[in-house]
Amino acid sequence: MSAIRKLVLLIFLFGTLSVGVELLLLGHVESFWQLVPLVLIAASPVALVFHVVARNAASIKIFQLLMLLFILSGFVGIGQHYKAKIEFKLEINPSLSGLELFREALTGATVPPVLAPGMMLQLGLLGLAFTYRHPTILKTAQKSEPTTNGE
């Protein structure tokens, strides 16, 4: 494994561990939507161990699919946090609207932090970077290419 691929993987693993611990410490387990990032984070080392054992393109494809779910969960989480923050801000000040409401939702110090789920986006992108032009996939692609005899 190349040095850069190892570094990306280590950053990914550190990030998932950090985010997972933080979510657990914050009690981010009250609803289905709050459990989604924890389940994805828990599934990622399982997918990586599967790849270490299987060493095939399918195991990398499974990890890539998981990373796409990380990215999707980041977008959904931002939407969920934004909606909750808007509701909270409107309870405090019903006269807020438009750009002022948007600004208050993004900059206020109250929970939930609207952009925090963006970390799932970043982790998903890091995971995809780990799989970019992965040697296992490249070997499989080379084996499946038809050989041409100079034609």
Short mmCIF file of C-alpha atoms in Angstrom, two decimals:
data_model
loop_
_atom_site.label_atom_id
_atom_site.label_comp_id
_atom_site.label_asym_id
_atom_site.label_seq_id
_atom_site.Cartn_x
_atom_site.Cartn_y
_atom_site.Cartn_z
CA MET A 1 0.00 0.00 0.00
CA SER A 2 1.40 3.40 -0.97
CA ALA A 3 2.33 5.91 1.72
CA ILE A 4 -0.38 8.37 0.66
CA ARG A 5 -3.05 5.64 0.66
CA LYS A 6 -1.95 4.60 4.18
CA LEU A 7 -2.08 8.22 5.35
CA VAL A 8 -5.58 8.74 3.93
CA LEU A 9 -6.73 5.51 5.61
CA LEU A 10 -5.23 6.52 8.97
CA ILE A 11 -6.90 9.94 8.79
CA PHE A 12 -10.19 8.26 7.89
CA LEU A 13 -9.93 5.81 10.81
CA PHE A 14 -8.97 8.58 13.26
CA GLY A 15 -11.86 10.70 12.00
CA THR A 16 -14.44 7.93 12.30
CA LEU A 17 -13.23 7.03 15.79
CA SER A 18 -13.31 10.68 16.89
CA VAL A 19 -16.75 11.41 15.44
CA GLY A 20 -18.18 8.15 16.78
CA VAL A 21 -16.93 8.83 20.31
CA GLU A 22 -18.18 12.43 20.17
CA LEU A 23 -21.65 11.36 19.01
CA LEU A 24 -21.86 8.79 21.80
CA LEU A 25 -20.71 11.31 24.42
CA LEU A 26 -23.33 13.79 23.17
CA GLY A 27 -26.05 11.15 23.45
CA HIS A 28 -26.74 11.20 19.72
CA VAL A 29 -28.87 8.06 20.03
CA GLU A 30 -32.42 9.34 20.56
CA SER A 31 -33.93 8.59 17.15
CA PHE A 32 -33.42 6.56 13.99
CA TRP A 33 -31.80 9.50 12.19
CA GLN A 34 -29.38 10.05 15.06
CA LEU A 35 -28.30 6.41 14.90
CA VAL A 36 -27.55 6.45 11.16
CA PRO A 37 -24.06 8.03 11.44
CA LEU A 38 -23.16 5.72 14.33
CA VAL A 39 -24.19 2.63 12.35
CA LEU A 40 -22.23 3.80 9.31
CA ILE A 41 -19.18 4.59 11.44
CA ALA A 42 -19.38 1.14 13.07
CA ALA A 43 -19.75 -0.53 9.66
CA SER A 44 -16.65 1.10 8.16
CA PRO A 45 -13.98 -0.90 10.04
CA VAL A 46 -16.01 -4.06 9.38
CA ALA A 47 -15.92 -3.29 5.65
CA LEU A 48 -12.17 -2.62 5.83
CA VAL A 49 -11.51 -5.91 7.66
CA PHE A 50 -13.61 -7.67 5.02
CA HIS A 51 -11.38 -6.12 2.36
CA VAL A 52 -8.21 -7.21 4.17
CA VAL A 53 -9.55 -10.78 4.25
CA ALA A 54 -11.13 -10.92 0.78
CA ARG A 55 -8.65 -8.76 -1.16
CA ASN A 56 -10.99 -8.45 -4.13
CA ALA A 57 -12.71 -5.72 -6.11
CA ALA A 58 -16.08 -6.54 -4.55
CA SER A 59 -14.79 -5.66 -1.08
CA ILE A 60 -13.59 -2.27 -2.36
CA LYS A 61 -16.93 -1.70 -4.11
CA ILE A 62 -18.74 -2.43 -0.83
CA PHE A 63 -16.53 0.10 0.95
CA GLN A 64 -17.21 2.65 -1.81
CA LEU A 65 -20.95 2.11 -1.41
CA LEU A 66 -20.58 2.63 2.32
CA MET A 67 -18.73 5.90 1.66
CA LEU A 68 -21.54 7.06 -0.61
CA LEU A 69 -23.91 6.37 2.29
CA PHE A 70 -21.61 8.48 4.53
CA ILE A 71 -21.95 11.35 2.05
CA LEU A 72 -25.71 10.93 1.77
CA SER A 73 -26.03 10.85 5.57
CA GLY A 74 -24.05 14.08 5.76
CA PHE A 75 -26.49 15.86 3.45
CA VAL A 76 -29.51 14.41 5.26
CA GLY A 77 -27.98 15.34 8.63
CA ILE A 78 -27.37 18.93 7.56
CA GLY A 79 -31.01 19.12 6.47
CA GLN A 80 -32.22 17.59 9.74
CA HIS A 81 -30.07 19.91 11.85
CA TYR A 82 -31.11 22.95 9.81
CA LYS A 83 -34.80 22.11 10.17
CA ALA A 84 -34.46 21.65 13.95
CA LYS A 85 -32.50 24.88 14.28
CA ILE A 86 -35.10 26.83 12.26
CA GLU A 87 -37.88 25.48 14.47
CA PHE A 88 -35.94 26.46 17.60
CA LYS A 89 -35.16 29.96 16.32
CA LEU A 90 -38.81 30.53 15.36
CA GLU A 91 -39.96 29.47 18.83
CA ILE A 92 -37.68 32.10 20.36
CA ASN A 93 -38.42 34.82 17.80
CA PRO A 94 -41.45 34.17 15.55
CA SER A 95 -40.80 37.37 13.59
CA LEU A 96 -37.63 35.97 11.99
CA SER A 97 -37.88 35.18 8.29
CA GLY A 98 -35.93 35.02 5.07
CA LEU A 99 -32.21 35.71 5.09
CA GLU A 100 -32.24 36.78 8.72
CA LEU A 101 -33.71 33.42 9.78
CA PHE A 102 -31.19 31.59 7.58
CA ARG A 103 -28.28 33.55 9.12
CA GLU A 104 -29.55 32.95 12.66
CA ALA A 105 -29.89 29.24 11.99
CA LEU A 106 -26.32 28.95 10.74
CA THR A 107 -24.58 31.22 13.24
CA GLY A 108 -26.42 30.76 16.52
CA ALA A 109 -24.65 29.08 19.42
CA THR A 110 -27.53 26.75 20.22
CA VAL A 111 -27.78 23.11 19.29
CA PRO A 112 -27.96 21.31 16.95
CA PRO A 113 -24.93 22.59 15.06
CA VAL A 114 -26.19 22.84 11.48
CA LEU A 115 -22.92 22.07 9.72
CA ALA A 116 -21.66 19.33 12.08
CA PRO A 117 -23.01 16.51 9.86
CA GLY A 118 -20.66 17.85 7.19
CA MET A 119 -18.04 15.73 8.94
CA MET A 120 -19.78 12.66 7.50
CA LEU A 121 -19.35 14.22 4.05
CA GLN A 122 -15.64 14.71 4.69
CA LEU A 123 -15.19 11.17 5.99
CA GLY A 124 -17.05 9.77 2.99
CA LEU A 125 -14.82 11.72 0.62
CA LEU A 126 -11.71 10.52 2.47
CA GLY A 127 -12.93 6.94 2.17
CA LEU A 128 -13.50 7.40 -1.55
CA ALA A 129 -10.02 8.93 -1.86
CA PHE A 130 -8.64 5.76 -0.24
CA THR A 131 -10.32 3.66 -2.95
CA TYR A 132 -9.41 5.92 -5.88
CA ARG A 133 -7.51 3.85 -8.46
CA HIS A 134 -7.14 1.15 -5.82
CA PRO A 135 -4.69 -1.57 -6.93
CA THR A 136 -7.27 -4.31 -6.33
CA ILE A 137 -9.72 -2.68 -8.73
CA LEU A 138 -7.01 -1.93 -11.27
CA LYS A 139 -5.84 -5.57 -11.25
CA THR A 140 -9.40 -6.78 -11.76
CA ALA A 141 -9.94 -4.33 -14.62
CA GLN A 142 -6.72 -5.44 -16.32
CA LYS A 143 -7.71 -9.11 -16.05
CA SER A 144 -11.10 -8.46 -17.62
CA GLU A 145 -9.78 -6.43 -20.58
CA PRO A 146 -9.81 -8.46 -23.79
CA THR A 147 -6.40 -8.92 -25.31
CA THR A 148 -5.86 -7.72 -28.84
CA ASN A 149 -3.26 -9.26 -31.08
CA GLY A 150 -2.11 -6.06 -32.70
CA GLU A 151 -5.49 -5.47 -34.34
#
